[in-house]
mmCIF file of C-alpha atoms in Angstrom:
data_model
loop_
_atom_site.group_PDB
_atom_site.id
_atom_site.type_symbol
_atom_site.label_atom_id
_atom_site.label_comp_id
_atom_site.label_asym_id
_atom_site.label_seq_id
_atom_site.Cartn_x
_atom_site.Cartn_y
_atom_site.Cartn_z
ATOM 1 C CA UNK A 997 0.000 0.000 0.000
ATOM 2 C CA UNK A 998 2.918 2.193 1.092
ATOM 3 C CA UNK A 999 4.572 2.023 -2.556
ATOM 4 C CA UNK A 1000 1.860 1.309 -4.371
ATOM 5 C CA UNK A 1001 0.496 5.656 -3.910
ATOM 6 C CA UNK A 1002 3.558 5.797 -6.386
ATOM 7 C CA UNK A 1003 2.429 3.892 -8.797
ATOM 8 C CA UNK A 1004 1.867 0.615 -10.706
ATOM 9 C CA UNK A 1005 3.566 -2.609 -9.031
ATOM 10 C CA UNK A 1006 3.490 -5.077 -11.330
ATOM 11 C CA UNK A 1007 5.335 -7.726 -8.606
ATOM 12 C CA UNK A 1008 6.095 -7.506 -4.872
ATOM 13 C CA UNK A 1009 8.638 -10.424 -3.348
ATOM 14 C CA UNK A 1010 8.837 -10.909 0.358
ATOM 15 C CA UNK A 1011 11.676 -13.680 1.071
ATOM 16 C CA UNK A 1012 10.565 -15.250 4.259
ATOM 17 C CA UNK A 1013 12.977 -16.754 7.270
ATOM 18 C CA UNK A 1014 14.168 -20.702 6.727
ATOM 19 C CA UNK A 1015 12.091 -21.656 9.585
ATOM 20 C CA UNK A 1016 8.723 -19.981 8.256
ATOM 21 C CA UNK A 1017 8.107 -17.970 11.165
ATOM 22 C CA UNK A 1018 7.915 -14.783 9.319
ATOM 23 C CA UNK A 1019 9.163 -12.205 6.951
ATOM 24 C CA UNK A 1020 12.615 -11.569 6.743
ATOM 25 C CA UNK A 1021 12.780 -7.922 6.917
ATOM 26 C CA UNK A 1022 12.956 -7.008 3.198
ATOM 27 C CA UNK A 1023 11.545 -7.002 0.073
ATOM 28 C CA UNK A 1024 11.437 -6.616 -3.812
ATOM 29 C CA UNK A 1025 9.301 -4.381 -5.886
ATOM 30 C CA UNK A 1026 9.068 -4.069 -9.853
ATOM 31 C CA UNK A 1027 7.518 -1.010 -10.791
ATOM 32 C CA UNK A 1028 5.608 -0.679 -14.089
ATOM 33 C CA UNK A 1029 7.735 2.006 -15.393
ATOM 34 C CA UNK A 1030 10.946 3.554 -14.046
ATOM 35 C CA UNK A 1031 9.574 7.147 -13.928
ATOM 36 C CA UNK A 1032 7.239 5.432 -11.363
ATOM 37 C CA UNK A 1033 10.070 3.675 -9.048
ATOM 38 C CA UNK A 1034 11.734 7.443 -9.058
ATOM 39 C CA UNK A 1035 8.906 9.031 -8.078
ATOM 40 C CA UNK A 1036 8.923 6.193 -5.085
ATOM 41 C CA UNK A 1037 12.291 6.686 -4.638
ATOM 42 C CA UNK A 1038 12.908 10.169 -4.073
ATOM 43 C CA UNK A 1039 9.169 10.652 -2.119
ATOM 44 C CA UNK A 1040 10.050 7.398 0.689
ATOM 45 C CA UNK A 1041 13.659 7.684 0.640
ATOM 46 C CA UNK A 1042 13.975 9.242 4.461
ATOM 47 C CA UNK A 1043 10.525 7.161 5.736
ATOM 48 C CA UNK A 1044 10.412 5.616 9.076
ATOM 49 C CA UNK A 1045 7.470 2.729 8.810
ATOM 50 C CA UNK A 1046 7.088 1.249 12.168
ATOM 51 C CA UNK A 1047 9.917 2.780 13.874
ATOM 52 C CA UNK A 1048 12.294 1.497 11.707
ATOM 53 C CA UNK A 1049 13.935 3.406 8.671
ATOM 54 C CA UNK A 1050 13.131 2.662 4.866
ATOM 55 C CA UNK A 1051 16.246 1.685 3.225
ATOM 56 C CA UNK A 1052 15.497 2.163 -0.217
ATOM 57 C CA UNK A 1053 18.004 1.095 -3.165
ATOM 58 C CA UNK A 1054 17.494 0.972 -6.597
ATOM 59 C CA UNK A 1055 18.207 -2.649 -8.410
ATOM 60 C CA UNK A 1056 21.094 -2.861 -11.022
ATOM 61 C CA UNK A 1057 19.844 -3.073 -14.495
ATOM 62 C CA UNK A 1058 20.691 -5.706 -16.482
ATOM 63 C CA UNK A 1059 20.409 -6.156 -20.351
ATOM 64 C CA UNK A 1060 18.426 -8.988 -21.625
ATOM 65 C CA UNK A 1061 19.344 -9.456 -24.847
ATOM 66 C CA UNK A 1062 20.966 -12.055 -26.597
ATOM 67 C CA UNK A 1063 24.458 -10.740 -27.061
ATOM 68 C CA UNK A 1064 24.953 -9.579 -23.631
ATOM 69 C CA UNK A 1065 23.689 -12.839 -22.435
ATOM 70 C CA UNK A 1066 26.509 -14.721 -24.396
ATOM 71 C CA UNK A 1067 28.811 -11.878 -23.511
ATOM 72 C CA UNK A 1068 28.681 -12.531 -19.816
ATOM 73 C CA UNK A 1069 28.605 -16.848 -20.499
ATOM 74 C CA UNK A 1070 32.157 -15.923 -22.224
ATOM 75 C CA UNK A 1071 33.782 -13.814 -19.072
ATOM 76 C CA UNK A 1072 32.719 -16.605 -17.005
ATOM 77 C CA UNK A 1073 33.926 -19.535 -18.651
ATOM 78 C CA UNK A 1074 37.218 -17.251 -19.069
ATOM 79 C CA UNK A 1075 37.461 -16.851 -15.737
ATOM 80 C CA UNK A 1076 36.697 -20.302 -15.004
ATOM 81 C CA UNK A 1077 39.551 -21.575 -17.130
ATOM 82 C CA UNK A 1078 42.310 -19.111 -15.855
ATOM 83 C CA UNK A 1079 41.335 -20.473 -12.337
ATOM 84 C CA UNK A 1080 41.840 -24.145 -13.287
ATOM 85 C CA UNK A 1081 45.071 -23.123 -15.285
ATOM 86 C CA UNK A 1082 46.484 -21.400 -12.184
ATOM 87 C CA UNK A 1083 45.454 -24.565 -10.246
ATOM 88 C CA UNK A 1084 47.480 -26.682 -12.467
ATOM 89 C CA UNK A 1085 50.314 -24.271 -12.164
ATOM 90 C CA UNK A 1086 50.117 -24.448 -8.793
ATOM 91 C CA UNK A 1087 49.805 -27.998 -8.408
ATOM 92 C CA UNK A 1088 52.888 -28.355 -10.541
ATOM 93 C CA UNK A 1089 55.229 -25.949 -8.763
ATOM 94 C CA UNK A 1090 54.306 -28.003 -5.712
ATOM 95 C CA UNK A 1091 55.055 -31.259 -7.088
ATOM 96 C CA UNK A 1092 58.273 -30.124 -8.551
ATOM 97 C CA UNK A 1093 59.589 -28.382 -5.360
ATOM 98 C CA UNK A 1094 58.813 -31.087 -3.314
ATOM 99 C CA UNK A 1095 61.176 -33.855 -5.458
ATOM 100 C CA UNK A 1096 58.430 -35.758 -7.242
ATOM 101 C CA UNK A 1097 58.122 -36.505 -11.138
#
């Protein structure tokens, strides 16, 4: 209800504690439009709901499309292979210091 003065929410996530005995103090909102999530932004950013204080950050964005997508799969599986390279290099430095073949 609090947000939702703002404008459109088009979805609302509340994770909940691991033993299901309540809410765990924080939550996700998607806004329809980002003009709307500004306009909730700048209006709650200093509210106090309950005593406690609103901490209010916006999300990253993240692209969607295709290319980025593939993009990102690349960095990782780069990063994933200098890893297990290093490894290796380690594993060999070890073995060679230590008098083994």
């Amino acid at each position: 209800q609090l947000f939702g003065a703002y404008g459109s929410l088009s979805s609302v996530r509340m994770p909940k504690k691991a033993d299901y005995s309540g809410h765990r103090g924080f939550a996700f909102l998607d806004f329809a439009s980002k003009a709307e999530a500004a306009s909730a932004f700048e209006a709650l950013q200093h509210t106090h709901l309950y005593g406690r204080r609103l901490v209010i950050e916006p999300a990253e964005e993240r692209a969607n499309d295709v290319a980025t997508a593939l993009q990102t799969a690349e960095k990782r599986q780069a990063a994933k292979d200098l890893t297990s390279t290093a490894k290796r290099r380690r594993a060999t430095a070890v073995l060679n210091t230590s008098g083994e073949a």
